[in-house]
Amino acid sequence: MLIVTIETTKQSITFSVAGKKTGGKITLKANTSGKKEEQVILEVKEPVKKSFVLGYLSLFNKAQNLSAQVTLYLGTATPLSVEYKLSALGSLRFWLAPALEEEPLVE
């Protein structure tokens, strides 16, 4: 099982994953210029760092064709919420609790 860690600051959001044979990290900085679908808008009240099972996030990503925009809600005392706006239909929202610390982080 691969775990992705999401870490936020006032200026950026970082997604990182590490496994036995693979790993990666990407940091997105706040960007409100250009096309709307290329914008990264961060509203960070306090820095957060949480880890989630990558397989579940990959399932949530299958809805990305339904919307040009995705919103992540992440708090210290709440699960991750992934929301896709569906124009006139409303929105589609998924919730995911953090990975338990006693679970092995890498297979």
PDB file of C-alpha atoms in Angstrom:
ATOM      1  CA  MET A   1       0.000   0.000   0.000  1.00  0.00           C
ATOM      2  CA  LEU A   2       1.408   3.385  -1.002  1.00  0.00           C
ATOM      3  CA  ILE A   3       0.731   6.426   1.134  1.00  0.00           C
ATOM      4  CA  VAL A   4       0.541   9.989  -0.150  1.00  0.00           C
ATOM      5  CA  THR A   5       1.289  12.813   2.247  1.00  0.00           C
ATOM      6  CA  ILE A   6      -0.387  16.176   1.723  1.00  0.00           C
ATOM      7  CA  GLU A   7       1.228  19.164   3.402  1.00  0.00           C
ATOM      8  CA  THR A   8      -0.060  22.730   3.230  1.00  0.00           C
ATOM      9  CA  THR A   9       1.463  26.110   4.002  1.00  0.00           C
ATOM     10  CA  LYS A  10       0.100  29.590   3.349  1.00  0.00           C
ATOM     11  CA  GLN A  11       2.030  29.666   0.031  1.00  0.00           C
ATOM     12  CA  SER A  12       1.920  26.068  -1.271  1.00  0.00           C
ATOM     13  CA  ILE A  13       0.564  22.535  -1.150  1.00  0.00           C
ATOM     14  CA  THR A  14       2.891  19.530  -1.456  1.00  0.00           C
ATOM     15  CA  PHE A  15       1.948  15.978  -2.434  1.00  0.00           C
ATOM     16  CA  SER A  16       4.599  13.322  -1.767  1.00  0.00           C
ATOM     17  CA  VAL A  17       4.705   9.535  -2.007  1.00  0.00           C
ATOM     18  CA  ALA A  18       7.454   7.046  -1.217  1.00  0.00           C
ATOM     19  CA  GLY A  19       7.656   3.314  -1.740  1.00  0.00           C
ATOM     20  CA  LYS A  20      10.264   0.581  -2.039  1.00  0.00           C
ATOM     21  CA  LYS A  21      10.762   1.136  -5.766  1.00  0.00           C
ATOM     22  CA  THR A  22       9.137   4.478  -6.418  1.00  0.00           C
ATOM     23  CA  GLY A  23       8.708   7.916  -4.984  1.00  0.00           C
ATOM     24  CA  GLY A  24       7.869  11.418  -5.955  1.00  0.00           C
ATOM     25  CA  LYS A  25       6.980  14.859  -4.778  1.00  0.00           C
ATOM     26  CA  ILE A  26       5.220  17.808  -6.344  1.00  0.00           C
ATOM     27  CA  THR A  27       4.672  21.234  -4.853  1.00  0.00           C
ATOM     28  CA  LEU A  28       2.042  23.596  -6.221  1.00  0.00           C
ATOM     29  CA  LYS A  29       2.379  27.267  -5.360  1.00  0.00           C
ATOM     30  CA  ALA A  30      -0.548  29.649  -5.163  1.00  0.00           C
ATOM     31  CA  ASN A  31      -1.379  30.968  -8.643  1.00  0.00           C
ATOM     32  CA  THR A  32      -4.464  33.049  -9.387  1.00  0.00           C
ATOM     33  CA  SER A  33      -3.441  34.290 -12.833  1.00  0.00           C
ATOM     34  CA  GLY A  34      -4.010  32.735 -16.236  1.00  0.00           C
ATOM     35  CA  LYS A  35      -6.742  30.291 -17.172  1.00  0.00           C
ATOM     36  CA  LYS A  36      -9.181  29.261 -14.451  1.00  0.00           C
ATOM     37  CA  GLU A  37      -8.407  25.551 -14.939  1.00  0.00           C
ATOM     38  CA  GLU A  38      -4.689  26.261 -14.324  1.00  0.00           C
ATOM     39  CA  GLN A  39      -5.189  28.262 -11.134  1.00  0.00           C
ATOM     40  CA  VAL A  40      -4.098  27.063  -7.717  1.00  0.00           C
ATOM     41  CA  ILE A  41      -6.039  28.920  -5.040  1.00  0.00           C
ATOM     42  CA  LEU A  42      -4.965  28.259  -1.470  1.00  0.00           C
ATOM     43  CA  GLU A  43      -6.996  29.257   1.573  1.00  0.00           C
ATOM     44  CA  VAL A  44      -4.900  27.973   4.466  1.00  0.00           C
ATOM     45  CA  LYS A  45      -5.983  28.874   7.984  1.00  0.00           C
ATOM     46  CA  GLU A  46      -3.266  26.734   9.583  1.00  0.00           C
ATOM     47  CA  PRO A  47      -0.594  24.414   8.133  1.00  0.00           C
ATOM     48  CA  VAL A  48      -1.695  20.769   7.871  1.00  0.00           C
ATOM     49  CA  LYS A  49       0.225  17.574   7.149  1.00  0.00           C
ATOM     50  CA  LYS A  50      -1.720  14.313   6.749  1.00  0.00           C
ATOM     51  CA  SER A  51      -1.177  10.968   5.014  1.00  0.00           C
ATOM     52  CA  PHE A  52      -3.720   9.022   2.930  1.00  0.00           C
ATOM     53  CA  VAL A  53      -3.858   5.696   1.082  1.00  0.00           C
ATOM     54  CA  LEU A  54      -2.982   6.441  -2.548  1.00  0.00           C
ATOM     55  CA  GLY A  55      -5.348   3.770  -3.903  1.00  0.00           C
ATOM     56  CA  TYR A  56      -8.403   5.590  -2.556  1.00  0.00           C
ATOM     57  CA  LEU A  57      -7.234   8.944  -3.931  1.00  0.00           C
ATOM     58  CA  SER A  58      -6.741   7.273  -7.326  1.00  0.00           C
ATOM     59  CA  LEU A  59     -10.371   6.108  -7.229  1.00  0.00           C
ATOM     60  CA  PHE A  60     -11.525   9.662  -6.461  1.00  0.00           C
ATOM     61  CA  ASN A  61      -9.462  10.927  -9.405  1.00  0.00           C
ATOM     62  CA  LYS A  62     -11.635   8.955 -11.845  1.00  0.00           C
ATOM     63  CA  ALA A  63     -14.245  11.729 -11.477  1.00  0.00           C
ATOM     64  CA  GLN A  64     -11.839  14.359 -12.832  1.00  0.00           C
ATOM     65  CA  ASN A  65     -13.383  14.205 -16.326  1.00  0.00           C
ATOM     66  CA  LEU A  66     -16.656  15.513 -14.873  1.00  0.00           C
ATOM     67  CA  SER A  67     -15.239  18.877 -13.830  1.00  0.00           C
ATOM     68  CA  ALA A  68     -12.580  21.392 -14.813  1.00  0.00           C
ATOM     69  CA  GLN A  69     -12.013  22.240 -11.148  1.00  0.00           C
ATOM     70  CA  VAL A  70     -11.364  20.205  -8.014  1.00  0.00           C
ATOM     71  CA  THR A  71     -11.436  21.550  -4.465  1.00  0.00           C
ATOM     72  CA  LEU A  72      -9.626  19.882  -1.573  1.00  0.00           C
ATOM     73  CA  TYR A  73     -10.705  20.577   1.996  1.00  0.00           C
ATOM     74  CA  LEU A  74      -8.194  19.512   4.621  1.00  0.00           C
ATOM     75  CA  GLY A  75      -8.204  20.350   8.313  1.00  0.00           C
ATOM     76  CA  THR A  76      -6.410  19.184  11.424  1.00  0.00           C
ATOM     77  CA  ALA A  77      -9.564  17.639  12.922  1.00  0.00           C
ATOM     78  CA  THR A  78     -11.432  16.628   9.752  1.00  0.00           C
ATOM     79  CA  PRO A  79     -10.980  14.039   7.000  1.00  0.00           C
ATOM     80  CA  LEU A  80      -9.918  15.040   3.500  1.00  0.00           C
ATOM     81  CA  SER A  81     -12.798  16.154   1.289  1.00  0.00           C
ATOM     82  CA  VAL A  82     -12.402  16.091  -2.505  1.00  0.00           C
ATOM     83  CA  GLU A  83     -15.111  18.038  -4.339  1.00  0.00           C
ATOM     84  CA  TYR A  84     -15.839  18.250  -8.067  1.00  0.00           C
ATOM     85  CA  LYS A  85     -18.208  21.001  -9.257  1.00  0.00           C
ATOM     86  CA  LEU A  86     -20.665  19.592 -11.829  1.00  0.00           C
ATOM     87  CA  SER A  87     -21.947  22.807 -13.464  1.00  0.00           C
ATOM     88  CA  ALA A  88     -25.760  22.793 -13.301  1.00  0.00           C
ATOM     89  CA  LEU A  89     -25.939  19.436 -11.497  1.00  0.00           C
ATOM     90  CA  GLY A  90     -24.325  20.544  -8.240  1.00  0.00           C
ATOM     91  CA  SER A  91     -21.227  18.801  -6.962  1.00  0.00           C
ATOM     92  CA  LEU A  92     -19.730  15.404  -6.202  1.00  0.00           C
ATOM     93  CA  ARG A  93     -17.817  15.085  -2.922  1.00  0.00           C
ATOM     94  CA  PHE A  94     -15.677  12.248  -1.553  1.00  0.00           C
ATOM     95  CA  TRP A  95     -14.400  11.962   2.041  1.00  0.00           C
ATOM     96  CA  LEU A  96     -11.280  10.104   3.157  1.00  0.00           C
ATOM     97  CA  ALA A  97      -9.927   9.575   6.671  1.00  0.00           C
ATOM     98  CA  PRO A  98      -6.159   9.732   7.130  1.00  0.00           C
ATOM     99  CA  ALA A  99      -4.118   6.539   7.068  1.00  0.00           C
ATOM    100  CA  LEU A 100      -3.711   5.073  10.534  1.00  0.00           C
ATOM    101  CA  GLU A 101      -0.231   5.447  11.967  1.00  0.00           C
ATOM    102  CA  GLU A 102      -0.075   1.811  13.025  1.00  0.00           C
ATOM    103  CA  GLU A 103      -0.672   0.698   9.408  1.00  0.00           C
ATOM    104  CA  PRO A 104       2.506  -0.113   7.472  1.00  0.00           C
ATOM    105  CA  LEU A 105       3.248   2.855   5.237  1.00  0.00           C
ATOM    106  CA  VAL A 106       4.880   0.834   2.457  1.00  0.00           C
ATOM    107  CA  GLU A 107       4.476  -2.746   1.260  1.00  0.00           C
TER     108      GLU A 107
END
